[in-house]
PDB file of C-alpha atoms and ligand atoms in Angstrom:
ATOM      1  CA  MET A   7       0.417 -27.693 -14.914  1.00 95.00           C
ATOM      2  CA  GLN A   8       1.952 -27.137 -11.814  1.00 96.00           C
ATOM      3  CA  ILE A   9       5.188 -29.425  -9.598  1.00 98.00           C
ATOM      4  CA  THR A  10       5.352 -29.115  -6.121  1.00 98.00           C
ATOM      5  CA  PHE A  11       8.890 -30.913  -4.779  1.00 98.00           C
ATOM      6  CA  TRP A  12       7.555 -32.206  -1.536  1.00 98.00           C
ATOM      7  CA  GLY A  13      11.908 -33.910  -1.453  1.00 98.00           C
ATOM      8  CA  VAL A  14      14.685 -32.142  -2.678  1.00 98.00           C
ATOM      9  CA  ARG A  15      17.818 -34.128  -1.590  1.00 98.00           C
ATOM     10  CA  GLY A  16      19.285 -36.565  -2.731  1.00 97.00           C
ATOM     11  CA  SER A  17      21.224 -39.722  -0.997  1.00 97.00           C
ATOM     12  CA  TYR A  18      19.924 -39.873   1.937  1.00 98.00           C
ATOM     13  CA  PRO A  19      17.571 -37.639   4.878  1.00 98.00           C
ATOM     14  CA  VAL A  20      18.866 -34.391   6.541  1.00 98.00           C
ATOM     15  CA  PRO A  21      16.400 -32.855   8.898  1.00 97.00           C
ATOM     16  CA  GLY A  22      18.191 -30.020  11.486  1.00 97.00           C
ATOM     17  CA  ALA A  23      18.893 -26.359  11.575  1.00 98.00           C
ATOM     18  CA  SER A  24      21.193 -26.136   8.715  1.00 97.00           C
ATOM     19  CA  THR A  25      19.093 -28.260   6.528  1.00 98.00           C
ATOM     20  CA  VAL A  26      15.023 -25.909   7.503  1.00 98.00           C
ATOM     21  CA  ARG A  27      15.370 -23.505   4.191  1.00 98.00           C
ATOM     22  CA  TYR A  28      15.645 -25.997   1.013  1.00 98.00           C
ATOM     23  CA  GLY A  29      14.928 -28.973   3.021  1.00 98.00           C
ATOM     24  CA  GLY A  30      15.474 -32.236   4.432  1.00 98.00           C
ATOM     25  CA  GLN A  31      14.077 -35.015   2.354  1.00 98.00           C
ATOM     26  CA  THR A  32      14.733 -37.513  -0.316  1.00 98.00           C
ATOM     27  CA  SER A  33      12.899 -36.989  -3.944  1.00 98.00           C
ATOM     28  CA  CYS A  34       9.081 -36.799  -4.681  1.00 98.00           C
ATOM     29  CA  VAL A  35       7.533 -34.687  -7.331  1.00 98.00           C
ATOM     30  CA  GLU A  36       3.951 -34.312  -7.794  1.00 98.00           C
ATOM     31  CA  THR A  37       2.287 -32.278 -10.461  1.00 98.00           C
ATOM     32  CA  ARG A  38      -1.482 -31.725 -11.054  1.00 97.00           C
ATOM     33  CA  THR A  39      -3.312 -30.313 -14.402  1.00 95.00           C
ATOM     34  CA  ALA A  40      -5.731 -27.543 -13.659  1.00 92.00           C
ATOM     35  CA  SER A  41      -8.996 -30.363 -13.982  1.00 92.00           C
ATOM     36  CA  GLY A  42      -6.715 -32.308 -10.638  1.00 91.00           C
ATOM     37  CA  ASP A  43      -5.195 -34.818 -12.556  1.00 94.00           C
ATOM     38  CA  THR A  44      -1.564 -35.424 -10.026  1.00 96.00           C
ATOM     39  CA  LEU A  45       0.963 -37.963 -10.945  1.00 98.00           C
ATOM     40  CA  ILE A  46       4.065 -38.793  -9.069  1.00 98.00           C
ATOM     41  CA  VAL A  47       7.749 -38.633  -9.050  1.00 98.00           C
ATOM     42  CA  ASP A  48       9.669 -40.815  -7.474  1.00 98.00           C
ATOM     43  CA  ALA A  49       8.822 -42.069  -3.960  1.00 98.00           C
ATOM     44  CA  GLY A  50      12.391 -40.691  -1.607  1.00 98.00           C
ATOM     45  CA  THR A  51      10.282 -39.429   2.202  1.00 98.00           C
ATOM     46  CA  GLY A  52       8.951 -36.115   1.130  1.00 98.00           C
ATOM     47  CA  MET A  53       6.581 -38.888  -0.147  1.00 98.00           C
ATOM     48  CA  ARG A  54       5.300 -38.971   3.564  1.00 98.00           C
ATOM     49  CA  ALA A  55       3.781 -35.510   4.113  1.00 98.00           C
ATOM     50  CA  LEU A  56       1.904 -35.938   0.008  1.00 98.00           C
ATOM     51  CA  GLY A  57       0.455 -38.746   1.519  1.00 98.00           C
ATOM     52  CA  ASN A  58      -1.590 -37.136   4.374  1.00 97.00           C
ATOM     53  CA  LYS A  59      -2.154 -34.495   1.578  1.00 97.00           C
ATOM     54  CA  LEU A  60      -3.648 -36.445  -0.651  1.00 96.00           C
ATOM     55  CA  SER A  61      -5.701 -38.013   2.182  1.00 95.00           C
ATOM     56  CA  ARG A  62      -6.201 -35.011   3.865  1.00 95.00           C
ATOM     57  CA  GLU A  63      -7.730 -33.834   0.186  1.00 92.00           C
ATOM     58  CA  SER A  64      -9.842 -36.154  -0.883  1.00 88.00           C
ATOM     59  CA  PRO A  65     -11.364 -38.665   2.276  1.00 85.00           C
ATOM     60  CA  GLN A  66     -12.429 -41.738  -0.128  1.00 93.00           C
ATOM     61  CA  PRO A  67      -9.349 -44.071  -1.959  1.00 96.00           C
ATOM     62  CA  ARG A  68      -8.292 -43.127  -4.999  1.00 96.00           C
ATOM     63  CA  HIS A  69      -5.961 -44.314  -7.757  1.00 97.00           C
ATOM     64  CA  HIS A  70      -2.288 -43.021  -7.651  1.00 98.00           C
ATOM     65  CA  HIS A  71       0.591 -43.305  -9.689  1.00 98.00           C
ATOM     66  CA  VAL A  72       4.295 -42.759  -9.084  1.00 98.00           C
ATOM     67  CA  LEU A  73       7.523 -42.916 -11.563  1.00 98.00           C
ATOM     68  CA  LEU A  74      10.116 -43.964 -10.599  1.00 97.00           C
ATOM     69  CA  SER A  75      13.801 -42.817 -12.140  1.00 97.00           C
ATOM     70  CA  HIS A  76      14.714 -46.420 -10.316  1.00 94.00           C
ATOM     71  CA  VAL A  77      14.641 -47.735  -7.580  1.00 92.00           C
ATOM     72  CA  HIS A  78      17.485 -46.835  -5.589  1.00 93.00           C
ATOM     73  CA  TRP A  79      16.480 -46.075  -1.572  1.00 94.00           C
ATOM     74  CA  ASP A  80      16.473 -41.938  -1.391  1.00 98.00           C
ATOM     75  CA  HIS A  81      13.537 -42.554  -4.048  1.00 97.00           C
ATOM     76  CA  ILE A  82      12.185 -45.236  -2.835  1.00 95.00           C
ATOM     77  CA  GLN A  83      12.003 -44.839   1.111  1.00 95.00           C
ATOM     78  CA  GLY A  84       8.615 -42.654   1.368  1.00 97.00           C
ATOM     79  CA  LEU A  85       6.606 -45.078   0.032  1.00 95.00           C
ATOM     80  CA  PRO A  86       5.474 -47.612   2.910  1.00 94.00           C
ATOM     81  CA  PHE A  87       5.071 -44.512   5.025  1.00 96.00           C
ATOM     82  CA  PHE A  88       2.046 -43.275   2.087  1.00 97.00           C
ATOM     83  CA  SER A  89      -0.412 -43.391   3.935  1.00 97.00           C
ATOM     84  CA  PRO A  90      -2.878 -43.948   1.168  1.00 97.00           C
ATOM     85  CA  VAL A  91      -1.959 -47.142   1.332  1.00 96.00           C
ATOM     86  CA  TYR A  92      -3.155 -47.953   4.489  1.00 96.00           C
ATOM     87  CA  VAL A  93      -6.429 -46.929   3.014  1.00 96.00           C
ATOM     88  CA  PRO A  94      -9.524 -49.826   1.437  1.00 97.00           C
ATOM     89  CA  GLY A  95      -9.799 -49.363  -2.055  1.00 97.00           C
ATOM     90  CA  THR A  96      -6.495 -47.222  -2.519  1.00 97.00           C
ATOM     91  CA  LYS A  97      -4.605 -48.279  -5.518  1.00 98.00           C
ATOM     92  CA  ILE A  98      -1.200 -47.821  -6.756  1.00 97.00           C
ATOM     93  CA  SER A  99       0.376 -47.938 -10.114  1.00 97.00           C
ATOM     94  CA  VAL A 100       3.935 -48.089 -10.426  1.00 95.00           C
ATOM     95  CA  TYR A 101       6.493 -48.160 -12.930  1.00 95.00           C
ATOM     96  CA  ALA A 102      10.051 -48.133 -13.574  1.00 94.00           C
ATOM     97  CA  LEU A 103      12.118 -48.939 -16.073  1.00 89.00           C
ATOM     98  CA  LEU A 104      12.222 -52.088 -17.051  1.00 71.00           C
ATOM     99  CA  THR A 105      15.345 -53.219 -15.781  1.00 67.00           C
ATOM    100  CA  ALA A 106      14.145 -52.873 -12.611  1.00 62.00           C
ATOM    101  CA  ALA A 107      11.147 -53.150 -13.223  1.00 55.00           C
ATOM    102  CA  ASP A 108      11.307 -57.029 -14.302  1.00 59.00           C
ATOM    103  CA  GLU A 109      12.222 -57.708 -10.420  1.00 77.00           C
ATOM    104  CA  LEU A 110       9.705 -54.645  -8.827  1.00 80.00           C
ATOM    105  CA  HIS A 111       7.110 -56.082  -7.209  1.00 81.00           C
ATOM    106  CA  GLN A 112      10.464 -57.967  -5.642  1.00 82.00           C
ATOM    107  CA  VAL A 113      11.843 -55.547  -4.702  1.00 83.00           C
ATOM    108  CA  ILE A 114       9.561 -53.453  -3.574  1.00 83.00           C
ATOM    109  CA  GLY A 115       8.569 -55.572  -1.506  1.00 84.00           C
ATOM    110  CA  GLY A 116      11.955 -57.275  -0.587  1.00 86.00           C
ATOM    111  CA  SER A 117      12.368 -53.185   1.589  1.00 86.00           C
ATOM    112  CA  THR A 118       8.462 -54.227   3.603  1.00 87.00           C
ATOM    113  CA  ARG A 119       9.658 -57.578   4.739  1.00 87.00           C
ATOM    114  CA  HIS A 120       8.967 -58.928   7.850  1.00 86.00           C
ATOM    115  CA  GLU A 121      12.213 -58.024   9.134  1.00 88.00           C
ATOM    116  CA  PHE A 122      12.356 -54.326   7.764  1.00 88.00           C
ATOM    117  CA  PHE A 123       9.050 -53.304   8.388  1.00 88.00           C
ATOM    118  CA  PRO A 124       6.401 -53.912   9.910  1.00 88.00           C
ATOM    119  CA  MET A 125       3.744 -54.090   7.135  1.00 87.00           C
ATOM    120  CA  PRO A 126       4.954 -55.968   4.785  1.00 88.00           C
ATOM    121  CA  LEU A 127       3.526 -55.488   0.795  1.00 86.00           C
ATOM    122  CA  GLU A 128       1.251 -57.704   0.271  1.00 86.00           C
ATOM    123  CA  ALA A 129      -0.613 -57.173   3.854  1.00 91.00           C
ATOM    124  CA  VAL A 130      -1.464 -53.414   3.240  1.00 94.00           C
ATOM    125  CA  PRO A 131      -5.145 -52.576   2.203  1.00 96.00           C
ATOM    126  CA  ALA A 132      -3.679 -51.089  -1.074  1.00 96.00           C
ATOM    127  CA  VAL A 133      -3.872 -52.919  -4.072  1.00 95.00           C
ATOM    128  CA  PHE A 134      -0.598 -52.892  -6.084  1.00 93.00           C
ATOM    129  CA  GLU A 135      -0.100 -53.082  -9.873  1.00 92.00           C
ATOM    130  CA  PHE A 136       3.732 -52.300 -11.213  1.00 91.00           C
ATOM    131  CA  HIS A 137       4.671 -51.634 -14.637  1.00 92.00           C
ATOM    132  CA  GLN A 138       7.468 -51.601 -17.178  1.00 91.00           C
ATOM    133  CA  VAL A 139       8.093 -48.353 -18.877  1.00 94.00           C
ATOM    134  CA  GLU A 140      10.897 -47.633 -22.126  1.00 94.00           C
ATOM    135  CA  PRO A 141      12.903 -45.716 -23.059  1.00 95.00           C
ATOM    136  CA  GLY A 142      11.133 -43.640 -26.020  1.00 95.00           C
ATOM    137  CA  VAL A 143       7.726 -45.768 -26.022  1.00 97.00           C
ATOM    138  CA  GLU A 144       5.285 -42.671 -24.625  1.00 98.00           C
ATOM    139  CA  PHE A 145       2.241 -44.041 -22.887  1.00 98.00           C
ATOM    140  CA  ASP A 146      -0.935 -41.907 -20.857  1.00 98.00           C
ATOM    141  CA  ILE A 147      -1.871 -41.749 -17.902  1.00 97.00           C
ATOM    142  CA  ASN A 148      -5.053 -39.385 -16.744  1.00 92.00           C
ATOM    143  CA  GLY A 149      -4.851 -35.844 -18.811  1.00 89.00           C
ATOM    144  CA  PHE A 150      -0.736 -36.897 -19.083  1.00 97.00           C
ATOM    145  CA  ARG A 151       1.575 -37.883 -21.801  1.00 98.00           C
ATOM    146  CA  VAL A 152       5.204 -39.801 -20.927  1.00 98.00           C
ATOM    147  CA  ALA A 153       7.966 -40.223 -22.344  1.00 98.00           C
ATOM    148  CA  PRO A 154      10.216 -41.924 -20.316  1.00 98.00           C
ATOM    149  CA  ILE A 155      13.729 -41.169 -21.524  1.00 98.00           C
ATOM    150  CA  ALA A 156      16.837 -43.039 -20.103  1.00 96.00           C
ATOM    151  CA  LEU A 157      19.622 -41.632 -17.869  1.00 96.00           C
ATOM    152  CA  ASN A 158      23.207 -43.075 -16.839  1.00 93.00           C
ATOM    153  CA  HIS A 159      23.428 -43.668 -13.805  1.00 91.00           C
ATOM    154  CA  PRO A 160      24.652 -47.206 -12.468  1.00 85.00           C
ATOM    155  CA  PHE A 161      22.341 -50.038 -13.021  1.00 82.00           C
ATOM    156  CA  GLY A 162      20.821 -47.681 -15.182  1.00 88.00           C
ATOM    157  CA  ALA A 163      17.623 -44.954 -14.673  1.00 94.00           C
ATOM    158  CA  VAL A 164      14.574 -43.120 -17.125  1.00 96.00           C
ATOM    159  CA  GLY A 165      13.829 -39.758 -16.810  1.00 98.00           C
ATOM    160  CA  TYR A 166      10.137 -38.521 -17.685  1.00 98.00           C
ATOM    161  CA  ARG A 167       9.124 -35.571 -19.828  1.00 98.00           C
ATOM    162  CA  ILE A 168       5.408 -35.553 -18.909  1.00 98.00           C
ATOM    163  CA  ASP A 169       3.224 -33.161 -20.736  1.00 98.00           C
ATOM    164  CA  GLY A 170      -0.930 -31.765 -19.768  1.00 95.00           C
ATOM    165  CA  ASP A 171      -3.084 -29.262 -20.337  1.00 92.00           C
ATOM    166  CA  GLY A 172      -1.267 -27.233 -22.534  1.00 93.00           C
ATOM    167  CA  SER A 173       1.972 -27.697 -20.756  1.00 96.00           C
ATOM    168  CA  SER A 174       5.267 -29.581 -20.722  1.00 97.00           C
ATOM    169  CA  TRP A 175       8.021 -30.462 -17.867  1.00 98.00           C
ATOM    170  CA  ALA A 176      10.615 -33.044 -17.036  1.00 98.00           C
ATOM    171  CA  TYR A 177      12.380 -34.587 -14.649  1.00 98.00           C
ATOM    172  CA  VAL A 178      15.850 -35.983 -15.359  1.00 98.00           C
ATOM    173  CA  SER A 179      17.243 -37.723 -12.287  1.00 97.00           C
ATOM    174  CA  ASP A 180      19.956 -39.577 -11.864  1.00 95.00           C
ATOM    175  CA  THR A 181      22.187 -38.755 -13.878  1.00 96.00           C
ATOM    176  CA  ALA A 182      25.435 -38.691 -14.301  1.00 94.00           C
ATOM    177  CA  PRO A 183      26.924 -36.562 -17.174  1.00 95.00           C
ATOM    178  CA  PHE A 184      27.141 -39.226 -19.989  1.00 93.00           C
ATOM    179  CA  THR A 185      31.739 -39.805 -19.814  1.00 88.00           C
ATOM    180  CA  ASP A 186      31.387 -42.682 -18.552  1.00 79.00           C
ATOM    181  CA  VAL A 187      29.542 -46.135 -18.761  1.00 68.00           C
ATOM    182  CA  LEU A 188      27.949 -45.959 -15.358  1.00 66.00           C
ATOM    183  CA  HIS A 189      24.674 -48.264 -15.382  1.00 57.00           C
ATOM    184  CA  LYS A 190      27.136 -51.698 -16.471  1.00 57.00           C
ATOM    185  CA  GLN A 191      29.327 -51.678 -12.940  1.00 54.00           C
ATOM    186  CA  HIS A 192      30.507 -51.481  -9.758  1.00 51.00           C
ATOM    187  CA  PHE A 193      30.491 -48.633  -7.469  1.00 52.00           C
ATOM    188  CA  LEU A 194      33.849 -49.310  -5.827  1.00 53.00           C
ATOM    189  CA  SER A 195      35.029 -49.956  -9.187  1.00 58.00           C
ATOM    190  CA  GLY A 196      34.710 -46.764 -10.528  1.00 59.00           C
ATOM    191  CA  PRO A 197      34.564 -46.141 -14.623  1.00 62.00           C
ATOM    192  CA  GLU A 198      36.382 -48.415 -17.094  1.00 68.00           C
ATOM    193  CA  PRO A 199      38.030 -47.078 -19.945  1.00 75.00           C
ATOM    194  CA  LEU A 200      35.155 -46.713 -22.450  1.00 79.00           C
ATOM    195  CA  THR A 201      34.922 -48.357 -25.561  1.00 84.00           C
ATOM    196  CA  GLU A 202      33.884 -47.495 -29.051  1.00 87.00           C
ATOM    197  CA  ASP A 203      30.974 -48.771 -28.313  1.00 88.00           C
ATOM    198  CA  ASP A 204      30.441 -47.362 -24.883  1.00 86.00           C
ATOM    199  CA  LYS A 205      31.297 -43.773 -26.797  1.00 88.00           C
ATOM    200  CA  LEU A 206      28.867 -44.674 -29.315  1.00 92.00           C
ATOM    201  CA  ALA A 207      25.822 -45.153 -27.001  1.00 91.00           C
ATOM    202  CA  LEU A 208      26.572 -42.592 -24.594  1.00 92.00           C
ATOM    203  CA  ALA A 209      26.333 -40.070 -27.645  1.00 95.00           C
ATOM    204  CA  ALA A 210      23.180 -41.221 -29.425  1.00 96.00           C
ATOM    205  CA  MET A 211      21.214 -41.329 -25.264  1.00 96.00           C
ATOM    206  CA  ARG A 212      22.940 -37.895 -24.676  1.00 97.00           C
ATOM    207  CA  ASP A 213      21.238 -36.424 -27.754  1.00 98.00           C
ATOM    208  CA  ALA A 214      18.558 -38.593 -27.172  1.00 98.00           C
ATOM    209  CA  LEU A 215      17.801 -36.247 -23.694  1.00 98.00           C
ATOM    210  CA  VAL A 216      18.301 -33.302 -25.939  1.00 98.00           C
ATOM    211  CA  ARG A 217      15.728 -34.531 -27.987  1.00 98.00           C
ATOM    212  CA  ARG A 218      12.696 -34.697 -25.706  1.00 98.00           C
ATOM    213  CA  LEU A 219      13.593 -31.796 -23.497  1.00 98.00           C
ATOM    214  CA  VAL A 220      12.718 -29.948 -27.483  1.00 98.00           C
ATOM    215  CA  GLY A 221       9.959 -27.438 -26.650  1.00 95.00           C
ATOM    216  CA  VAL A 222       9.336 -28.996 -22.902  1.00 97.00           C
ATOM    217  CA  ASP A 223       8.791 -25.560 -20.878  1.00 96.00           C
ATOM    218  CA  THR A 224      11.002 -26.309 -17.375  1.00 98.00           C
ATOM    219  CA  VAL A 225      13.515 -29.004 -16.718  1.00 98.00           C
ATOM    220  CA  VAL A 226      14.232 -30.426 -13.364  1.00 98.00           C
ATOM    221  CA  TYR A 227      18.084 -31.615 -13.095  1.00 98.00           C
ATOM    222  CA  ASP A 228      19.550 -33.372 -10.801  1.00 98.00           C
ATOM    223  CA  THR A 229      22.464 -31.032  -9.885  1.00 98.00           C
ATOM    224  CA  HIS A 230      23.326 -32.676  -6.969  1.00 98.00           C
ATOM    225  CA  PHE A 231      27.151 -31.528  -6.867  1.00 97.00           C
ATOM    226  CA  LEU A 232      29.666 -28.676  -7.283  1.00 98.00           C
ATOM    227  CA  PRO A 233      32.312 -28.894 -10.448  1.00 96.00           C
ATOM    228  CA  ASP A 234      35.487 -29.427  -7.510  1.00 96.00           C
ATOM    229  CA  GLU A 235      33.306 -32.648  -5.820  1.00 96.00           C
ATOM    230  CA  TYR A 236      32.200 -34.109  -9.445  1.00 93.00           C
ATOM    231  CA  ALA A 237      35.263 -34.299  -9.607  1.00 90.00           C
ATOM    232  CA  LYS A 238      36.133 -36.399  -7.275  1.00 89.00           C
ATOM    233  CA  PHE A 239      33.106 -38.421  -7.623  1.00 85.00           C
ATOM    234  CA  PRO A 240      33.059 -38.748 -10.858  1.00 81.00           C
ATOM    235  CA  HIS A 241      31.584 -42.317 -10.816  1.00 79.00           C
ATOM    236  CA  TYR A 242      28.980 -41.480  -8.504  1.00 87.00           C
ATOM    237  CA  GLY A 243      25.563 -40.677 -11.704  1.00 92.00           C
ATOM    238  CA  HIS A 244      25.445 -37.169 -10.863  1.00 95.00           C
ATOM    239  CA  SER A 245      25.892 -33.829 -12.698  1.00 97.00           C
ATOM    240  CA  THR A 246      26.547 -30.582 -11.680  1.00 98.00           C
ATOM    241  CA  PRO A 247      24.445 -27.558 -12.554  1.00 98.00           C
ATOM    242  CA  ASP A 248      27.004 -26.001 -14.885  1.00 98.00           C
ATOM    243  CA  GLN A 249      25.966 -30.047 -17.340  1.00 98.00           C
ATOM    244  CA  ALA A 250      21.976 -28.690 -17.180  1.00 98.00           C
ATOM    245  CA  LEU A 251      22.636 -25.579 -18.928  1.00 98.00           C
ATOM    246  CA  GLU A 252      24.653 -27.398 -20.606  1.00 98.00           C
ATOM    247  CA  ILE A 253      22.224 -29.235 -21.373  1.00 98.00           C
ATOM    248  CA  CYS A 254      19.578 -27.310 -21.189  1.00 98.00           C
ATOM    249  CA  LEU A 255      21.001 -24.838 -23.981  1.00 98.00           C
ATOM    250  CA  GLU A 256      21.114 -27.437 -26.626  1.00 98.00           C
ATOM    251  CA  ALA A 257      18.265 -28.363 -25.732  1.00 98.00           C
ATOM    252  CA  GLN A 258      16.474 -24.261 -25.869  1.00 97.00           C
ATOM    253  CA  VAL A 259      14.760 -25.005 -22.197  1.00 97.00           C
ATOM    254  CA  ARG A 260      14.800 -21.481 -20.944  1.00 96.00           C
ATOM    255  CA  THR A 261      13.901 -23.022 -17.934  1.00 97.00           C
ATOM    256  CA  LEU A 262      16.382 -25.383 -15.407  1.00 98.00           C
ATOM    257  CA  VAL A 263      15.227 -26.078 -11.914  1.00 98.00           C
ATOM    258  CA  LEU A 264      18.456 -27.780  -9.366  1.00 98.00           C
ATOM    259  CA  TYR A 265      17.293 -30.280  -7.999  1.00 98.00           C
ATOM    260  CA  HIS A 266      18.617 -33.590  -6.422  1.00 98.00           C
ATOM    261  CA  HIS A 267      21.211 -32.144  -3.789  1.00 98.00           C
ATOM    262  CA  ALA A 268      23.754 -32.866  -2.502  1.00 98.00           C
ATOM    263  CA  PRO A 269      23.251 -33.849   1.549  1.00 98.00           C
ATOM    264  CA  THR A 270      25.934 -32.047   3.065  1.00 98.00           C
ATOM    265  CA  HIS A 271      25.340 -28.606   1.317  1.00 98.00           C
ATOM    266  CA  GLY A 272      23.391 -26.421   3.675  1.00 98.00           C
ATOM    267  CA  ASP A 273      21.350 -23.310   3.536  1.00 98.00           C
ATOM    268  CA  ASP A 274      23.311 -21.175   3.314  1.00 98.00           C
ATOM    269  CA  GLN A 275      25.704 -22.628   0.821  1.00 98.00           C
ATOM    270  CA  MET A 276      22.386 -23.641  -0.853  1.00 98.00           C
ATOM    271  CA  ASP A 277      22.012 -19.732  -1.666  1.00 98.00           C
ATOM    272  CA  ARG A 278      25.499 -19.512  -3.127  1.00 98.00           C
ATOM    273  CA  ILE A 279      24.767 -21.815  -5.658  1.00 98.00           C
ATOM    274  CA  ALA A 280      21.264 -20.600  -6.026  1.00 98.00           C
ATOM    275  CA  ALA A 281      22.585 -16.984  -6.754  1.00 98.00           C
ATOM    276  CA  GLU A 282      26.082 -18.220  -9.099  1.00 98.00           C
ATOM    277  CA  TYR A 283      23.817 -21.045 -11.319  1.00 98.00           C
ATOM    278  CA  ARG A 284      21.394 -17.844 -10.966  1.00 98.00           C
ATOM    279  CA  SER A 285      23.551 -15.376 -12.729  1.00 98.00           C
ATOM    280  CA  GLN A 286      25.155 -18.220 -15.064  1.00 98.00           C
ATOM    281  CA  GLY A 287      21.777 -19.192 -16.536  1.00 98.00           C
ATOM    282  CA  ALA A 288      20.995 -15.628 -16.669  1.00 98.00           C
ATOM    283  CA  LYS A 289      24.140 -14.734 -19.284  1.00 97.00           C
ATOM    284  CA  ARG A 290      22.415 -18.097 -20.637  1.00 97.00           C
ATOM    285  CA  GLY A 291      18.643 -16.969 -20.976  1.00 97.00           C
ATOM    286  CA  ILE A 292      18.321 -19.466 -18.594  1.00 98.00           C
ATOM    287  CA  ASN A 293      16.323 -18.829 -16.475  1.00 97.00           C
ATOM    288  CA  VAL A 294      17.418 -20.918 -13.501  1.00 98.00           C
ATOM    289  CA  VAL A 295      15.855 -21.687 -10.325  1.00 98.00           C
ATOM    290  CA  THR A 296      16.920 -24.005  -6.247  1.00 98.00           C
ATOM    291  CA  SER A 297      14.433 -26.370  -5.698  1.00 98.00           C
ATOM    292  CA  SER A 298      13.369 -26.133  -2.750  1.00 98.00           C
ATOM    293  CA  GLU A 299      10.302 -28.885  -0.166  1.00 98.00           C
ATOM    294  CA  GLY A 300       7.259 -27.289  -0.237  1.00 98.00           C
ATOM    295  CA  MET A 301       7.923 -24.946  -2.998  1.00 98.00           C
ATOM    296  CA  THR A 302       5.281 -25.145  -5.857  1.00 98.00           C
ATOM    297  CA  LEU A 303       6.080 -23.946 -10.115  1.00 97.00           C
ATOM    298  CA  MET A 304       3.406 -23.029 -12.561  1.00 96.00           C
ATOM    299  CA  VAL A 305       4.788 -25.114 -16.016  1.00 95.00           C
ATOM    300  CA  GLY A 306       3.670 -23.152 -18.957  1.00 85.00           C
ATOM    301  CA  PRO A 307       5.125 -21.846 -22.515  1.00 75.00           C
ATOM    302  CA  GLU A 308       5.174 -18.122 -20.316  1.00 67.00           C
ATOM    303  CA  GLY A 309       7.830 -19.121 -18.160  1.00 57.00           C
ATOM    304  CA  THR A 310       8.016 -20.634 -14.735  1.00 56.00           C
TER     305      THR A 310
HETATM  306 ZN1  LIG B1808      19.008 -40.592  -6.121  1.00 97.49          ZN
HETATM  307 ZN1  LIG B1809      20.477 -43.087  -7.442  1.00 97.49          ZN
END
C-alpha cells in the first residue's frame, strides 16, 4: 500500500516563499493498493491537485471514497474544487463521525450554498452519498479494511486504521493528548476541571487508540504544536511530536509520520523539527518521517 500527501498543513493554507518545500495546502492524503484501489482521507485544500491528477489518470467517471476526520475547514475546503465533482457519472461517498454525519449533508451542502460558492451541492453533476462511521465499528471499502478511532478534539474527530495489501497505516488527526476533554466545550472557554467520569473516558479513549495502533506499520499523527506552543494553547485540540512518540512507543509502531504542521512553521523551522524528532525517534527505535506535500511513502511490515 502507498500513501501520498496532498496537503500537510493544519488550520489554513499557507502558500508562499517560506513553505515551498514542505507545502502550504491543508490536510488531504491519498492511499492506494497495488491493484489501484484508492481511498482519500480528508478533503483540505490539497484535494484540488489530487482531483486533477485523478482526472488525468482516468477521464472516465469513477466512484471516489472520502474519509473525513471531522468537518473543520482545513479538512473540507478542497471538496468543492475536486474536479471529478463536475464530471457526470461520478459518485462520491463521504464518511464521517456519527455526530457530524447526522448533519453531514447540510454541513457540506451548507458550505457550498449559493452565497458561498457558485455551484451548490445539489447542482453538481456528481452524485454524493453520506455515511456515518462509529469508533470501533469496522467496514470495508474496495480492497481496504477501515477501523474508525475516536479522537480528542473540539466537537469530536475520528482517526482511521486502514489495512490493505497485507499492510496497514493509521491516520490520527486531529487530536489533543488525552488530558483534557475537548469534544464538548467551547474553544474560547478552555478546559474545565475534569470530573472522575471525564478522566475515565479520556483514559478509555487513549487505550482504544493505542490498542488500534498495535500492529500498524505507519502512523500519520497530528503534531501541530511544539511543546512550548502546546503549553500556550492546550485546548486547541492538537498534539506535539513528543506526545505522538509516546503513543507510538506504547503501541510498538515503527514508523511515525509528523503531519498537520502548524501554518506558522516555515521550511527552515520544519527542517529543524524534522532533524530533532528523527534523532529523538531513533533513540526509541522509531523511524520518524516528516510529511511534505507531494511525498509518497510505501507502507509495509518491512518499514517505510
Ligand atoms: Zn485540522
Ligand atoms: Zn480540527
